[in-house]
Backbone as JSON Lines, residues from 0, in Angstrom:
{"i":0,"aa":"M","n":[-13.96,3.87,-14.71],"ca":[-13.04,2.76,-14.61],"c":[-13.83,1.46,-14.74]}
{"i":1,"aa":"A","n":[-13.33,0.55,-15.5],"ca":[-14.01,-0.73,-15.74],"c":[-14.09,-1.55,-14.46]}
{"i":2,"aa":"A","n":[-15.14,-2.36,-14.36],"ca":[-15.33,-3.18,-13.16],"c":[-14.21,-4.18,-12.97]}
{"i":3,"aa":"S","n":[-13.51,-4.55,-14.02],"ca":[-12.43,-5.52,-13.91],"c":[-11.06,-4.85,-13.74]}
{"i":4,"aa":"A","n":[-11.05,-3.54,-13.58],"ca":[-9.8,-2.81,-13.45],"c":[-9.04,-3.27,-12.22]}
{"i":5,"aa":"A","n":[-7.74,-3.46,-12.39],"ca":[-6.89,-3.86,-11.28],"c":[-6.41,-2.61,-10.54]}
{"i":6,"aa":"L","n":[-6.68,-2.58,-9.23],"ca":[-6.25,-1.47,-8.39],"c":[-5.27,-1.98,-7.36]}
{"i":7,"aa":"V","n":[-4.17,-1.28,-7.18],"ca":[-3.24,-1.58,-6.09],"c":[-3.6,-0.65,-4.95]}
{"i":8,"aa":"L","n":[-3.78,-1.22,-3.78],"ca":[-4.11,-0.45,-2.59],"c":[-3.09,-0.76,-1.5]}
{"i":9,"aa":"T","n":[-2.33,0.25,-1.09],"ca":[-1.34,0.05,-0.03],"c":[-1.9,0.54,1.3]}
{"i":10,"aa":"G","n":[-1.39,-0.01,2.38],"ca":[-1.88,0.38,3.7],"c":[-3.25,-0.19,4.0]}
{"i":11,"aa":"T","n":[-3.51,-1.36,3.49],"ca":[-4.83,-1.97,3.6],"c":[-5.24,-2.28,5.03]}
{"i":12,"aa":"R","n":[-4.29,-2.5,5.91],"ca":[-4.63,-2.82,7.3],"c":[-4.8,-1.57,8.15]}
{"i":13,"aa":"G","n":[-4.59,-0.4,7.57],"ca":[-4.77,0.85,8.3],"c":[-6.21,1.33,8.22]}
{"i":14,"aa":"N","n":[-6.46,2.46,8.84],"ca":[-7.8,3.01,8.93],"c":[-8.4,3.32,7.55]}
{"i":15,"aa":"L","n":[-7.78,4.22,6.8],"ca":[-8.32,4.61,5.49],"c":[-8.21,3.49,4.47]}
{"i":16,"aa":"G","n":[-7.06,2.83,4.43],"ca":[-6.87,1.74,3.47],"c":[-7.86,0.61,3.67]}
{"i":17,"aa":"G","n":[-8.14,0.29,4.93],"ca":[-9.1,-0.76,5.23],"c":[-10.51,-0.4,4.79]}
{"i":18,"aa":"K","n":[-10.88,0.85,4.99],"ca":[-12.21,1.3,4.57],"c":[-12.33,1.29,3.04]}
{"i":19,"aa":"L","n":[-11.27,1.71,2.37],"ca":[-11.29,1.68,0.9],"c":[-11.36,0.25,0.37]}
{"i":20,"aa":"A","n":[-10.6,-0.65,0.99],"ca":[-10.63,-2.05,0.55],"c":[-12.03,-2.63,0.69]}
{"i":21,"aa":"A","n":[-12.7,-2.32,1.79],"ca":[-14.06,-2.83,2.01],"c":[-15.03,-2.25,0.98]}
{"i":22,"aa":"A","n":[-14.86,-0.98,0.66],"ca":[-15.78,-0.32,-0.27],"c":[-15.5,-0.7,-1.73]}
{"i":23,"aa":"L","n":[-14.24,-0.84,-2.08],"ca":[-13.89,-1.09,-3.48],"c":[-13.79,-2.57,-3.83]}
{"i":24,"aa":"G","n":[-13.58,-3.42,-2.84],"ca":[-13.39,-4.84,-3.07],"c":[-14.47,-5.51,-3.92]}
{"i":25,"aa":"P","n":[-15.73,-5.21,-3.67],"ca":[-16.78,-5.86,-4.46],"c":[-16.82,-5.4,-5.93]}
{"i":26,"aa":"K","n":[-16.23,-4.25,-6.22],"ca":[-16.34,-3.68,-7.57],"c":[-15.09,-3.83,-8.43]}
{"i":27,"aa":"Y","n":[-13.94,-3.99,-7.78],"ca":[-12.67,-3.98,-8.51],"c":[-11.78,-5.15,-8.09]}
{"i":28,"aa":"A","n":[-10.83,-5.47,-8.96],"ca":[-9.83,-6.49,-8.66],"c":[-8.73,-5.8,-7.85]}
{"i":29,"aa":"L","n":[-8.79,-5.96,-6.53],"ca":[-7.83,-5.29,-5.66],"c":[-6.57,-6.13,-5.47]}
{"i":30,"aa":"R","n":[-5.45,-5.44,-5.45],"ca":[-4.17,-6.03,-5.06],"c":[-3.76,-5.25,-3.81]}
{"i":31,"aa":"C","n":[-4.02,-5.83,-2.67],"ca":[-3.8,-5.16,-1.39],"c":[-2.42,-5.49,-0.83]}
{"i":32,"aa":"L","n":[-1.71,-4.45,-0.39],"ca":[-0.4,-4.61,0.22],"c":[-0.35,-3.88,1.55]}
{"i":33,"aa":"D","n":[0.28,-4.51,2.54],"ca":[0.44,-3.88,3.84],"c":[1.64,-4.51,4.55]}
{"i":34,"aa":"L","n":[2.25,-3.73,5.4],"ca":[3.39,-4.22,6.18],"c":[3.0,-5.43,7.02]}
{"i":35,"aa":"L","n":[1.77,-5.46,7.49],"ca":[1.31,-6.55,8.36],"c":[0.73,-7.74,7.6]}
{"i":36,"aa":"G","n":[0.45,-7.58,6.31],"ca":[-0.14,-8.68,5.54],"c":[-1.53,-9.01,6.07]}
{"i":37,"aa":"G","n":[-1.95,-10.23,5.9],"ca":[-3.26,-10.65,6.39],"c":[-4.06,-11.33,5.31]}
{"i":38,"aa":"K","n":[-5.32,-11.56,5.62],"ca":[-6.21,-12.23,4.68],"c":[-6.36,-11.38,3.42]}
{"i":39,"aa":"D","n":[-6.12,-11.98,2.28],"ca":[-6.22,-11.3,0.99],"c":[-5.34,-10.06,0.9]}
{"i":40,"aa":"C","n":[-4.25,-10.05,1.63],"ca":[-3.35,-8.9,1.66],"c":[-1.9,-9.38,1.61]}
{"i":41,"aa":"I","n":[-1.17,-8.85,0.65],"ca":[0.23,-9.23,0.46],"c":[1.09,-8.5,1.49]}
{"i":42,"aa":"T","n":[1.94,-9.23,2.17],"ca":[2.86,-8.63,3.13],"c":[3.97,-7.93,2.35]}
{"i":43,"aa":"A","n":[4.13,-6.64,2.57],"ca":[5.12,-5.87,1.83],"c":[5.65,-4.72,2.68]}
{"i":44,"aa":"D","n":[6.97,-4.67,2.82],"ca":[7.63,-3.52,3.45],"c":[8.01,-2.57,2.33]}
{"i":45,"aa":"L","n":[7.18,-1.58,2.08],"ca":[7.38,-0.69,0.94],"c":[8.61,0.19,1.1]}
{"i":46,"aa":"A","n":[9.17,0.28,2.29],"ca":[10.38,1.06,2.51],"c":[11.62,0.31,2.03]}
{"i":47,"aa":"V","n":[11.45,-0.96,1.67],"ca":[12.56,-1.76,1.13],"c":[12.13,-2.21,-0.27]}
{"i":48,"aa":"Y","n":[12.74,-1.61,-1.28],"ca":[12.38,-1.94,-2.67],"c":[12.71,-3.41,-2.95]}
{"i":49,"aa":"D","n":[11.71,-4.15,-3.42],"ca":[11.9,-5.58,-3.62],"c":[10.95,-6.08,-4.71]}
{"i":50,"aa":"D","n":[11.46,-6.91,-5.6],"ca":[10.63,-7.46,-6.67],"c":[9.47,-8.29,-6.15]}
{"i":51,"aa":"S","n":[9.57,-8.81,-4.92],"ca":[8.5,-9.64,-4.38],"c":[7.2,-8.84,-4.23]}
{"i":52,"aa":"W","n":[7.27,-7.54,-4.05],"ca":[6.04,-6.75,-3.99],"c":[5.87,-5.84,-5.2]}
{"i":53,"aa":"T","n":[6.94,-5.43,-5.84],"ca":[6.79,-4.51,-6.98],"c":[6.06,-5.17,-8.15]}
{"i":54,"aa":"R","n":[6.16,-6.47,-8.29],"ca":[5.51,-7.16,-9.41],"c":[3.99,-7.04,-9.35]}
{"i":55,"aa":"H","n":[3.44,-6.77,-8.17],"ca":[2.0,-6.63,-8.03],"c":[1.47,-5.32,-8.61]}
{"i":56,"aa":"F","n":[2.38,-4.39,-8.94],"ca":[1.99,-3.13,-9.54],"c":[1.86,-3.24,-11.06]}
{"i":57,"aa":"A","n":[2.44,-4.27,-11.64],"ca":[2.43,-4.43,-13.1],"c":[1.0,-4.57,-13.61]}
{"i":58,"aa":"G","n":[0.66,-3.75,-14.59],"ca":[-0.64,-3.82,-15.23],"c":[-1.79,-3.19,-14.45]}
{"i":59,"aa":"A","n":[-1.49,-2.64,-13.3],"ca":[-2.56,-2.0,-12.51],"c":[-2.98,-0.7,-13.18]}
{"i":60,"aa":"Q","n":[-4.26,-0.44,-13.17],"ca":[-4.77,0.79,-13.76],"c":[-4.6,1.97,-12.82]}
{"i":61,"aa":"T","n":[-4.67,1.7,-11.52],"ca":[-4.59,2.76,-10.52],"c":[-3.86,2.26,-9.29]}
{"i":62,"aa":"V","n":[-3.11,3.14,-8.66],"ca":[-2.46,2.86,-7.37],"c":[-3.01,3.85,-6.35]}
{"i":63,"aa":"L","n":[-3.57,3.32,-5.28],"ca":[-4.05,4.13,-4.16],"c":[-3.09,3.87,-3.0]}
{"i":64,"aa":"H","n":[-2.24,4.85,-2.72],"ca":[-1.16,4.66,-1.74],"c":[-1.54,5.29,-0.41]}
{"i":65,"aa":"F","n":[-1.9,4.44,0.55],"ca":[-2.28,4.9,1.88],"c":[-1.38,4.34,2.97]}
{"i":66,"aa":"A","n":[-0.32,3.66,2.6],"ca":[0.63,3.14,3.59],"c":[1.47,4.29,4.12]}
{"i":67,"aa":"G","n":[1.82,4.23,5.37],"ca":[2.68,5.25,5.94],"c":[2.57,5.31,7.44]}
{"i":68,"aa":"E","n":[3.46,6.06,8.03],"ca":[3.46,6.27,9.48],"c":[2.47,7.37,9.79]}
{"i":69,"aa":"S","n":[1.46,7.07,10.59],"ca":[0.41,8.05,10.86],"c":[0.43,8.61,12.29]}
{"i":70,"aa":"L","n":[1.24,8.04,13.14],"ca":[1.25,8.52,14.52],"c":[1.9,9.89,14.63]}
{"i":71,"aa":"P","n":[1.23,10.86,15.24],"ca":[1.8,12.19,15.37],"c":[3.02,12.24,16.29]}
{"i":72,"aa":"T","n":[3.2,11.22,17.11],"ca":[4.35,11.17,18.03],"c":[5.49,10.32,17.48]}
{"i":73,"aa":"A","n":[5.39,9.87,16.25],"ca":[6.43,9.02,15.65],"c":[7.74,9.79,15.52]}
{"i":74,"aa":"T","n":[8.83,9.07,15.64],"ca":[10.14,9.69,15.46],"c":[10.34,10.04,13.99]}
{"i":75,"aa":"W","n":[11.28,10.96,13.75],"ca":[11.58,11.34,12.37],"c":[12.04,10.12,11.57]}
{"i":76,"aa":"A","n":[12.8,9.24,12.18],"ca":[13.29,8.05,11.47],"c":[12.12,7.2,10.97]}
{"i":77,"aa":"R","n":[11.1,7.03,11.81],"ca":[9.91,6.25,11.39],"c":[9.12,6.97,10.32]}
{"i":78,"aa":"V","n":[8.97,8.28,10.46],"ca":[8.24,9.06,9.46],"c":[8.97,9.03,8.12]}
{"i":79,"aa":"H","n":[10.28,9.22,8.16],"ca":[11.08,9.21,6.93],"c":[10.97,7.86,6.23]}
{"i":80,"aa":"R","n":[11.14,6.78,6.98],"ca":[11.1,5.44,6.41],"c":[9.71,5.11,5.86]}
{"i":81,"aa":"G","n":[8.69,5.31,6.68],"ca":[7.34,4.89,6.32],"c":[6.63,5.8,5.35]}
{"i":82,"aa":"N","n":[6.99,7.07,5.32],"ca":[6.26,8.01,4.47],"c":[7.07,8.46,3.26]}
{"i":83,"aa":"I","n":[8.32,8.77,3.45],"ca":[9.12,9.31,2.35],"c":[9.76,8.2,1.52]}
{"i":84,"aa":"V","n":[10.49,7.3,2.18],"ca":[11.17,6.22,1.44],"c":[10.14,5.29,0.8]}
{"i":85,"aa":"A","n":[9.11,4.91,1.55],"ca":[8.09,4.01,1.0],"c":[7.37,4.64,-0.18]}
{"i":86,"aa":"T","n":[7.03,5.91,-0.07],"ca":[6.35,6.59,-1.19],"c":[7.25,6.68,-2.41]}
{"i":87,"aa":"A","n":[8.51,6.97,-2.21],"ca":[9.46,7.01,-3.34],"c":[9.53,5.66,-4.02]}
{"i":88,"aa":"N","n":[9.52,4.58,-3.25],"ca":[9.57,3.24,-3.83],"c":[8.29,2.91,-4.6]}
{"i":89,"aa":"V","n":[7.16,3.34,-4.1],"ca":[5.89,3.09,-4.79],"c":[5.86,3.84,-6.11]}
{"i":90,"aa":"L","n":[6.37,5.08,-6.1],"ca":[6.39,5.87,-7.34],"c":[7.35,5.26,-8.35]}
């Protein structure tokens, strides 16, 4: 992959997404999205399809999707919204 390749990384404020952002940031043009937003990170609720965040996927060479509900004690409603609906919207 070229050094200037645009990568979309979701779940940037989470454990795995944060580690990937730190490792890949110096080498690639990252477009980071997370529910919490933050420095160099676009605030995006991926469970709600919206042009305000979908436009950041345009022209990306790769999408690394790490956003989701990770708590083992989460309710089904949270798991469904954060993992299933959000992933369907990213796809």
